[in-house]
Every structure is written in C-alpha cells, then in structure tokens.
XYZ file of C-alpha atoms in Angstrom:
513
model
C 74.988 -35.834 52.671
C 78.436 -36.056 52.289
C 78.672 -32.352 52.026
C 80.429 -32.097 55.821
C 82.980 -34.864 55.038
C 83.693 -32.510 51.409
C 84.407 -29.633 53.419
C 86.172 -30.937 56.400
C 88.678 -33.741 54.391
C 91.629 -31.861 54.288
C 93.372 -28.728 55.840
C 93.828 -27.676 52.521
C 90.273 -27.494 51.114
C 89.900 -25.495 54.591
C 92.438 -22.940 53.406
C 90.604 -22.956 50.075
C 87.457 -21.865 51.326
C 88.787 -19.380 53.592
C 90.250 -17.522 50.404
C 87.008 -17.551 48.687
C 85.157 -16.107 51.863
C 87.845 -13.485 51.960
C 87.504 -12.877 47.801
C 83.859 -12.547 48.309
C 83.472 -10.280 51.284
C 86.313 -7.988 49.374
C 83.523 -8.011 46.490
C 80.323 -6.920 48.498
C 82.186 -4.213 50.363
C 83.809 -2.989 46.881
C 80.438 -3.385 45.539
C 78.975 -1.207 48.702
C 81.492 1.563 48.255
C 80.373 1.793 44.702
C 82.533 1.776 41.361
C 83.444 5.350 41.702
C 87.331 5.762 42.601
C 89.317 9.256 43.427
C 92.252 8.963 41.622
C 93.243 12.872 42.950
C 92.028 15.223 45.258
C 93.523 18.567 46.097
C 92.124 20.912 48.304
C 93.680 24.517 48.952
C 92.088 26.185 51.824
C 92.510 30.102 52.030
C 91.163 31.437 55.614
C 93.167 34.691 55.521
C 89.706 36.685 55.383
C 88.254 34.927 58.590
C 86.056 32.970 56.385
C 87.317 29.526 54.959
C 87.540 29.537 51.301
C 87.782 25.653 49.970
C 88.487 25.093 46.232
C 88.568 21.313 46.187
C 89.995 19.716 42.312
C 88.744 16.208 42.083
C 89.292 13.437 39.312
C 86.787 11.051 39.163
C 87.134 7.397 37.620
C 84.011 5.484 37.194
C 84.264 2.268 35.731
C 80.693 1.487 35.076
C 80.053 4.918 33.946
C 77.797 6.153 37.205
C 75.255 8.993 36.823
C 75.988 10.522 39.993
C 78.939 11.168 42.864
C 78.082 11.900 46.692
C 79.641 14.679 47.925
C 79.931 13.932 51.651
C 79.981 16.643 54.757
C 79.902 16.352 58.488
C 76.813 18.120 59.978
C 79.177 19.840 61.917
C 80.809 21.358 59.100
C 78.011 21.791 57.034
C 75.981 23.913 59.444
C 78.367 26.783 58.734
C 79.030 26.366 55.044
C 77.352 30.018 53.660
C 78.213 28.756 49.803
C 78.622 26.430 47.353
C 78.954 25.680 43.972
C 79.928 22.625 41.494
C 81.472 22.370 38.004
C 81.759 19.045 36.580
C 84.346 19.193 33.027
C 83.756 22.686 32.912
C 80.255 23.369 33.313
C 78.204 24.046 36.272
C 75.756 22.319 37.686
C 73.326 22.447 41.350
C 73.896 20.051 43.774
C 71.176 18.315 45.812
C 71.874 18.300 49.534
C 69.909 16.605 52.253
C 70.505 14.135 54.756
C 73.374 10.930 53.996
C 73.521 7.833 55.271
C 73.762 8.542 59.409
C 71.869 11.181 60.993
C 75.235 13.048 61.199
C 76.308 13.389 57.972
C 74.866 15.472 54.709
C 74.965 14.213 51.280
C 75.442 16.516 48.290
C 74.226 14.538 44.993
C 75.902 15.689 41.745
C 75.238 14.380 38.746
C 78.101 13.240 36.159
C 78.422 11.756 32.673
C 81.412 9.359 31.403
C 84.004 7.370 32.878
C 86.101 10.412 34.238
C 84.753 13.477 35.354
C 86.777 16.637 36.636
C 84.959 17.764 39.510
C 85.722 21.811 41.017
C 84.000 22.281 44.503
C 84.017 26.055 45.947
C 82.553 26.502 49.314
C 82.217 28.846 51.910
C 82.561 28.002 55.476
C 82.153 30.467 58.391
C 83.420 31.306 61.993
C 85.951 28.484 61.072
C 88.954 30.533 63.179
C 89.147 30.585 66.629
C 91.329 31.941 68.905
C 93.344 30.112 71.729
C 93.527 31.711 74.335
C 90.158 32.423 74.479
C 91.181 35.793 76.174
C 93.935 37.988 75.955
C 94.856 41.289 77.760
C 94.845 44.594 75.635
C 99.010 44.381 75.426
C 99.174 40.326 74.467
C 98.623 39.008 70.952
C 96.368 36.965 69.844
C 96.290 33.470 68.210
C 94.165 32.126 65.962
C 93.574 28.184 65.201
C 92.134 26.481 62.346
C 90.972 23.274 62.945
C 90.035 21.328 59.957
C 90.013 16.995 58.703
C 93.414 16.896 57.282
C 91.573 14.009 55.309
C 89.180 14.871 52.882
C 85.438 13.281 53.819
C 84.941 10.606 51.078
C 82.543 8.030 50.501
C 85.136 6.403 47.995
C 88.788 5.236 47.814
C 91.027 8.457 46.725
C 94.229 7.465 45.707
C 96.340 10.398 46.402
C 95.446 13.563 48.015
C 96.775 17.179 49.096
C 96.293 20.148 51.323
C 97.050 23.655 51.374
C 95.935 25.800 53.963
C 97.268 29.817 53.049
C 96.905 32.416 56.496
C 97.715 35.008 53.947
C 95.863 37.116 51.537
C 97.676 37.995 48.069
C 98.492 41.984 48.898
C 99.277 40.684 52.958
C 102.037 37.899 51.443
C 103.650 40.624 49.039
C 103.158 43.664 51.811
C 104.177 44.738 54.944
C 100.997 43.335 56.637
C 102.856 40.017 56.614
C 104.337 41.314 59.707
C 100.812 40.990 61.771
C 100.530 37.572 61.077
C 103.318 34.607 61.928
C 102.729 30.711 61.528
C 103.843 29.576 65.160
C 103.304 25.729 64.416
C 101.079 23.294 61.873
C 99.561 19.840 61.800
C 101.746 16.974 62.267
C 103.435 15.708 59.164
C 102.880 19.348 56.618
C 105.658 21.466 55.932
C 105.735 25.589 55.224
C 105.567 26.963 52.170
C 108.329 28.336 49.888
C 106.346 31.357 49.875
C 105.430 31.588 53.749
C 102.036 32.214 53.515
C 100.990 28.671 54.338
C 101.101 24.794 54.534
C 100.740 21.898 52.920
C 100.011 18.313 53.829
C 100.967 15.608 51.679
C 100.193 14.229 49.297
C 98.457 11.528 51.139
C 98.007 7.611 49.385
C 95.319 5.160 49.792
C 92.565 6.739 52.231
C 89.777 4.408 52.466
C 86.438 5.461 52.285
C 85.172 7.664 55.186
C 88.470 7.527 55.951
C 88.415 10.909 57.332
C 85.611 10.362 60.357
C 87.670 7.424 61.849
C 90.539 9.036 64.522
C 92.720 5.919 63.766
C 93.070 5.989 60.458
C 93.797 9.884 60.292
C 96.557 9.464 62.620
C 98.184 6.935 61.411
C 98.600 8.908 58.172
C 100.029 11.880 59.947
C 102.646 8.943 60.993
C 103.113 8.344 57.715
C 103.822 11.903 56.729
C 106.107 12.425 59.461
C 108.163 8.841 58.835
C 106.896 7.558 62.410
C 104.757 4.991 61.548
C 104.611 2.655 64.434
C 102.877 -1.247 64.523
C 100.308 0.122 66.918
C 99.055 3.045 64.280
C 98.308 0.502 61.737
C 94.381 -0.342 61.507
C 92.867 -2.478 58.633
C 91.039 -1.446 56.000
C 87.553 -0.733 56.962
C 84.645 0.171 54.848
C 81.960 0.778 57.247
C 81.276 4.246 58.645
C 82.603 4.995 62.177
C 80.986 7.353 64.281
C 83.650 9.513 65.355
C 84.422 12.917 63.849
C 88.156 13.543 63.348
C 89.261 17.049 63.497
C 92.576 18.502 64.112
C 94.716 21.687 64.300
C 96.179 22.538 60.812
C 97.416 25.534 61.234
C 98.274 28.354 64.835
C 99.553 31.361 64.323
C 99.711 34.999 65.498
C 97.516 37.333 64.147
C 95.862 40.936 64.752
C 92.995 40.229 62.401
C 89.472 40.839 64.022
C 87.058 38.053 63.725
C 83.708 40.067 62.975
C 80.256 38.162 62.863
C 76.489 39.716 62.440
C 74.671 37.026 64.521
C 71.546 38.955 63.622
C 70.195 41.038 60.333
C 67.011 41.974 59.750
C 66.405 43.696 56.252
C 63.076 45.409 55.273
C 62.291 46.499 52.148
C 58.999 48.511 51.869
C 57.790 48.853 48.294
C 56.115 52.092 47.205
C 54.039 52.824 43.696
C 54.491 56.442 44.389
C 58.372 56.217 43.298
C 60.708 54.982 45.855
C 61.565 51.784 47.824
C 62.730 52.087 51.563
C 65.371 49.200 52.662
C 66.602 49.368 56.288
C 68.824 46.905 57.814
C 69.486 46.701 61.454
C 72.539 44.763 62.399
C 74.087 43.091 65.535
C 77.896 42.786 65.112
C 79.980 40.869 67.054
C 84.014 40.460 67.517
C 84.311 36.663 68.302
C 88.060 36.459 68.290
C 90.134 36.640 71.999
C 87.781 38.260 74.228
C 89.402 41.006 76.500
C 91.203 40.572 79.816
C 91.095 43.060 82.190
C 90.703 46.857 81.469
C 90.423 49.012 78.483
C 92.461 51.824 77.659
C 90.975 53.711 75.413
C 93.952 56.249 75.198
C 96.754 53.696 74.102
C 94.106 53.046 71.235
C 93.763 55.883 70.279
C 97.621 56.614 70.313
C 97.556 53.803 67.660
C 98.315 50.947 69.477
C 97.765 47.332 67.330
C 95.390 44.700 68.948
C 92.532 42.530 68.422
C 89.206 45.271 67.659
C 87.892 47.217 64.797
C 85.899 50.375 64.405
C 85.527 50.878 60.613
C 82.958 48.681 58.612
C 82.390 49.474 54.870
C 79.349 49.581 53.033
C 78.016 48.723 49.203
C 74.795 50.770 48.163
C 73.380 51.333 44.690
C 74.235 53.943 42.765
C 71.151 55.690 43.019
C 70.740 55.511 47.010
C 69.815 57.996 48.694
C 68.830 59.768 52.475
C 71.615 57.235 53.722
C 71.365 57.248 57.593
C 73.091 55.612 60.094
C 72.053 55.513 63.625
C 72.264 53.303 66.629
C 70.471 52.918 69.964
C 71.440 57.012 71.136
C 71.075 58.144 67.485
C 72.555 59.407 64.080
C 76.037 58.636 64.293
C 77.476 61.231 61.948
C 80.783 59.959 61.221
C 80.202 58.111 57.925
C 81.717 58.849 54.754
C 79.909 58.389 51.433
C 81.751 58.166 48.119
C 80.757 56.819 44.823
C 83.249 53.771 43.371
C 82.253 52.921 40.306
C 78.612 51.609 39.722
C 77.639 51.728 43.114
C 78.484 53.742 46.351
C 80.405 52.894 48.648
C 80.069 54.004 52.090
C 82.452 53.963 55.196
C 80.636 53.423 58.654
C 82.429 54.173 61.888
C 81.468 52.993 65.167
C 80.696 54.830 68.451
C 83.867 53.640 70.070
C 85.863 50.479 69.182
C 84.845 46.740 69.337
C 86.994 44.366 70.914
C 86.881 40.615 71.184
C 84.160 39.826 73.022
C 82.371 42.942 72.903
C 78.723 43.313 70.561
C 77.153 46.509 69.100
C 73.580 47.288 67.046
C 73.304 49.892 64.526
C 70.987 50.782 61.474
C 71.750 50.916 57.628
C 68.747 52.695 55.735
C 68.390 54.505 52.580
C 65.724 54.302 49.609
C 66.168 53.602 46.148
C 63.801 54.172 42.962
C 61.269 52.191 42.236
C 61.912 51.541 38.720
C 64.838 50.312 39.466
C 63.548 47.634 41.048
C 59.935 46.978 39.458
C 59.043 45.857 36.209
C 55.875 45.675 34.932
C 54.500 42.432 33.359
C 51.093 41.516 31.499
C 47.374 42.125 33.109
C 45.156 39.255 33.933
C 41.695 40.375 35.365
C 42.200 44.186 35.474
C 45.379 43.776 37.598
C 48.687 44.317 36.279
C 51.543 41.896 37.720
C 54.687 43.162 38.864
C 58.086 41.780 39.153
C 60.434 42.710 41.819
C 64.235 42.067 41.514
C 65.478 42.914 44.729
C 69.031 42.206 46.684
C 68.554 40.518 49.890
C 72.077 40.314 51.062
C 74.096 42.303 53.502
C 75.262 45.789 52.237
C 78.203 45.143 54.172
C 81.440 44.106 52.632
C 82.661 40.814 54.001
C 80.014 40.406 56.585
C 79.443 36.915 57.968
C 75.689 36.505 58.516
C 74.630 33.929 60.776
C 70.728 34.422 61.053
C 68.707 36.826 58.641
C 65.441 37.744 58.689
C 63.648 39.467 55.481
C 60.467 41.341 55.292
C 59.341 42.555 51.529
C 56.550 44.929 51.914
C 54.153 45.267 49.280
C 51.517 47.865 48.445
C 47.923 47.205 50.026
C 45.522 45.381 48.171
C 47.863 43.699 46.039
C 48.486 39.507 45.903
C 51.476 37.693 45.911
C 51.533 35.103 43.071
C 54.732 33.815 43.056
C 58.582 34.232 45.031
C 61.731 32.402 44.651
C 65.099 33.258 46.855
C 68.796 32.723 45.084
C 69.644 31.054 48.685
C 67.187 28.524 49.693
C 64.891 29.977 52.880
C 65.086 27.963 56.263
C 61.647 29.046 56.185
C 59.193 31.881 54.816
C 55.236 32.802 55.305
C 53.029 35.750 54.190
C 51.546 37.510 56.486
C 49.243 40.947 56.736
C 51.708 43.042 58.078
C 51.692 46.708 59.988
C 49.514 49.624 58.780
C 51.449 52.553 57.142
C 50.912 55.977 56.707
C 46.978 55.745 55.419
C 46.426 52.298 55.068
C 42.982 50.739 56.192
C 44.214 47.278 55.897
C 47.431 45.677 56.547
C 49.896 45.261 53.896
C 50.883 42.007 52.313
C 55.094 40.932 53.859
C 56.937 37.894 52.706
C 58.909 36.793 55.831
C 61.831 35.087 55.029
C 64.822 33.129 57.394
C 68.320 32.437 56.185
C 71.128 31.204 57.829
C 75.128 30.958 57.139
C 75.447 33.842 54.616
C 78.826 35.071 53.302
C 79.013 38.837 51.979
C 82.452 37.616 50.202
C 81.561 40.106 46.910
C 83.070 43.638 45.477
C 81.811 46.873 45.891
C 78.517 46.922 43.541
C 78.638 43.251 43.256
C 75.432 41.044 44.428
C 75.036 37.479 45.353
C 71.444 36.854 46.979
C 68.816 38.143 45.075
C 65.043 37.544 45.445
C 62.226 37.643 42.618
C 58.758 37.792 43.915
C 55.523 38.835 41.453
C 52.786 40.108 42.706
C 48.920 41.515 41.501
C 48.296 45.263 41.765
C 45.212 47.069 40.646
C 46.387 50.838 39.253
C 43.194 52.479 40.388
C 44.412 51.642 43.847
C 46.608 54.204 43.481
C 44.343 56.956 43.510
C 42.017 55.430 46.582
C 44.858 56.875 49.557
C 44.914 60.396 47.508
C 41.049 60.287 47.246
C 40.910 59.588 51.420
C 42.865 62.484 52.201
C 41.333 64.626 49.369
C 38.331 63.457 51.086
C 39.876 63.819 54.618
C 41.001 67.621 54.396
C 37.580 68.901 52.540
C 35.798 67.275 55.775
C 38.188 68.912 58.105
C 37.557 72.331 56.399
C 34.013 72.253 55.697
C 33.838 71.421 59.535
C 36.099 74.845 60.362
C 33.429 76.631 57.904
C 30.557 75.690 59.971
C 32.637 75.625 63.129
C 33.604 79.653 62.959
C 29.682 80.809 61.737
C 28.145 78.447 64.280
C 26.932 80.958 67.418
C 26.828 79.436 70.692
C 25.530 81.764 72.455
C 21.802 81.891 73.630
C 20.541 85.932 73.747
C 22.373 87.942 71.099
C 24.585 90.693 72.702
C 23.359 94.276 72.049
C 26.841 95.831 71.411
C 27.633 93.083 68.457
C 24.114 94.314 67.139
C-alpha cells in the first residue's frame, strides 16, 4: 500500500488535504444548521403596559423548500409566555411546541410553503420588568429594567436583524403621562428613537445559529455596534449550541407604573338548568414593583402623592350580568361602581386600601348570568339531551396577568360529561364529583382545569379564552328536586297535623270535658 507515501509526499499535498477537510467540515455544519436562512428579522418589543408584547417579522428563505420552520425559545423565557400567534404569508397557523434539542430549550414547529416566506410572530411575556433597586421608600422614585437578549435566538443564520424596545404607550408618548417615565440608560450599541418613546438596537449582521446563547458572540456584537470591536472579542463561528444563556439590560427607566400580577385565580362556573349560571372569581393580587422601604403615610398618599401604588382595578362583565358582589376577607366592599359600556358592563373596583410595592390582597368578584346565554340544546340520544356550554374562563379584570389559574365548571346533578376543550392548552384537567348543593342527593360532576401564565390584555366586552363543553342531561331530572321539596314539605305538614291532634295525657281533664 503506497497511500501514506502519497499523502506525505509533499507539503503541497498536505495543504490541499487540509483545505478539503475544511470544505467537508463546513458542508456538514451547513447541513446540520439546515437549508433555511433568516435574511431579515425585525423585533418590536412594547413594555409600556408591564407585559412585554413581541412583534417579530421574519423573512425566511429555504433553498430546498423546507416544510417546517423551528422557532426556539429558552425555557426561562417560554415559561412566562402567555400567548403565541404565528402567521405565514398572511395566513394564521398553529405552532406545535415541545422540548427542543436541549433540555433548556423549547421548540415550536411552524409549517412552511415555498422557498421564501414572511413570518409574523406575536407573543406576550409576563413579569419581564423588574425593579432596581428592589426596595424604595414612599418618597423615592422607582426604576425598572427590562432584560432580554439583544439578539434573536434562532437555529438558523440571520443575515440582518434589528430590535426596537418601546417604553411608552401611544397615549403616554403623546400626552402628559410621558413625564412619569424617563429612560435613564440603555443597552450598549443602542440609540434613542426620534420620538423618544424607546430605544433601537441594530441593524446587526451575520448572526450565527444559536448565537443568542453565546455570551461571547453577543458581547462581540454589542462592541461592533459601538464601534469598539477588539481582537479579544472576536470568536470563531460555532454551529454547536452553547449552554450559556445571554441576557442583558436592554433599557433602564424611571417609572411610577405599578407592576400588578395575580399569583392565583380560582374561577368557578356553576351551571343551573333553572335559568341562571353563577360565576365566582377568587383573586390574589400583588404589586411586584419596588417594595416599600420604611413606613407608609396614608395622609401623604391621600393628598395626591404619586409613587408605586394602586387601589383601583377595572372588570368587564357580560351585558346581562346581575347580582354583582365585590367582597374580601372583612366583608362587602361598597366602593365599587358599575356602568354599561357598549356590549358589556364595566365595574370599577376600589380596594379597601392602596396596594404598594411588595403588598398583596385577596378579594372575590361574583355575579350571575342567564343560562340561555351560555347553553345551547343539541341532539338527543337514548332519552338524554346534549347541552353545549360555551363560556369564558378568562379573568374579568382588564389587563390582568394571571400566573396560576384553577377553573371549575360545576354541572347539574346526574349529568354526564361528553367532551370538553379549552382554547388555551391546560396544564392538567380532571373530572370529579364535587360537593352537594341545595337538595342534591349525590355530588355534582365538576371539571377541574389548571392553567399557567395568562395575560388578559383585552378591551371591554372582548374575550380571549373560552371553553367548549358538551354534557348529557335528562330533562325529567329537572322535576326530581321540586318533587323532593314537595314530598318533604307534605310530610312535614302531615306530621304537624298529627302532632297537634295527638294527646300525650293519660287521663282526660274533667274541665275540658
């Protein structure tokens, strides 16, 4: 065999072999990254409401007409994603999300068609703002920081990308409320927008796959944006997935805005075939802004001092809701106001005391609605009617951020659940026979469902999260409870008749005779 002699015959052959090996290695790396390239990526992040709303526009080119696009999120990011909507070339599609290539990544598969596509991704992420410092006094200003990766996380090469972070809403940027927020600092390499309502980073060119996870790559990109690239900051292009999560402070600003979240919500919908459905929402609310340091002066707050505190919430109820109740642990709170607004009822809820940073409170909002607005009668099978329930299981509080929600749907006694489906995938669900109500003999079937990370950024009268449930019920069972009541009262009065006529004395009284 003369192969070793041929390879090591000359230095030129060695150089050629090295070049060939490099070409082959680059080809394998290219195949590993796939045939998809992000030619342009634009991110707009709006944090004016306390909930980060991402609008991501992607221009995707697939040289081999790939049928799937992979959206990748870090688990620490995806755990707080409340909603995710994707459109491809103007058509809404469903993203199938699951575990990614590594345990700390979540992958969402989006269907593609053709060699070039326009993707629009909208998602909401909760609890993205954090106070810095974590505690201030009543007379100090609160500062908030928004942390995120300045680079879009993608398993594909991104030729050009830019990011805009908006701190002010449209009304704030145009009105006097703008004075309540002041941008203090921003990410290196970013610049203030002309409108003054946010900052912009980019354009950034030639970002390698999974570059957002490599702290060295991100730091080098930021240095290049500042025009201060150093030889030490340069790194070789690496197609492997580093395990380091790179998160930077994108914008740091002063704000009087209260950061409101609801750690727990328990919503119970009790269905009755006798005309009304009762809805009860039990809330736990907290202000996760800068915690109060030192004492709290109610007098200064009542005189109009502005700081991190809130006392008023707004709820949107169905237009035919009545028997509205607003209570807490002490009892009824009579400071609520109700008014009709369009096709809904808006309720102004004034808490018993202001909720400052780090404080929590509990309250219950309940009401009833006509059953005919929620139920529809379907086909009959084996002497039983199918009833379809279409109800809203989202929070009634406008702009609420729900971290954990338990939904209970209590059905009439002797009914059987056929099927149910929630518009947002539940973490867990089950069917049990719950407590007895009124004159029930057995427990009522109850559907329990757990959800995490819900954002209720809707307008008055608008609903986002619904449940569709079908159950079987005999109309003859409607007469069972009235019959039991009739028999019970009949026996009671019959016993009374005999009791008053029955004599307990042994010998008769002569005077009565």
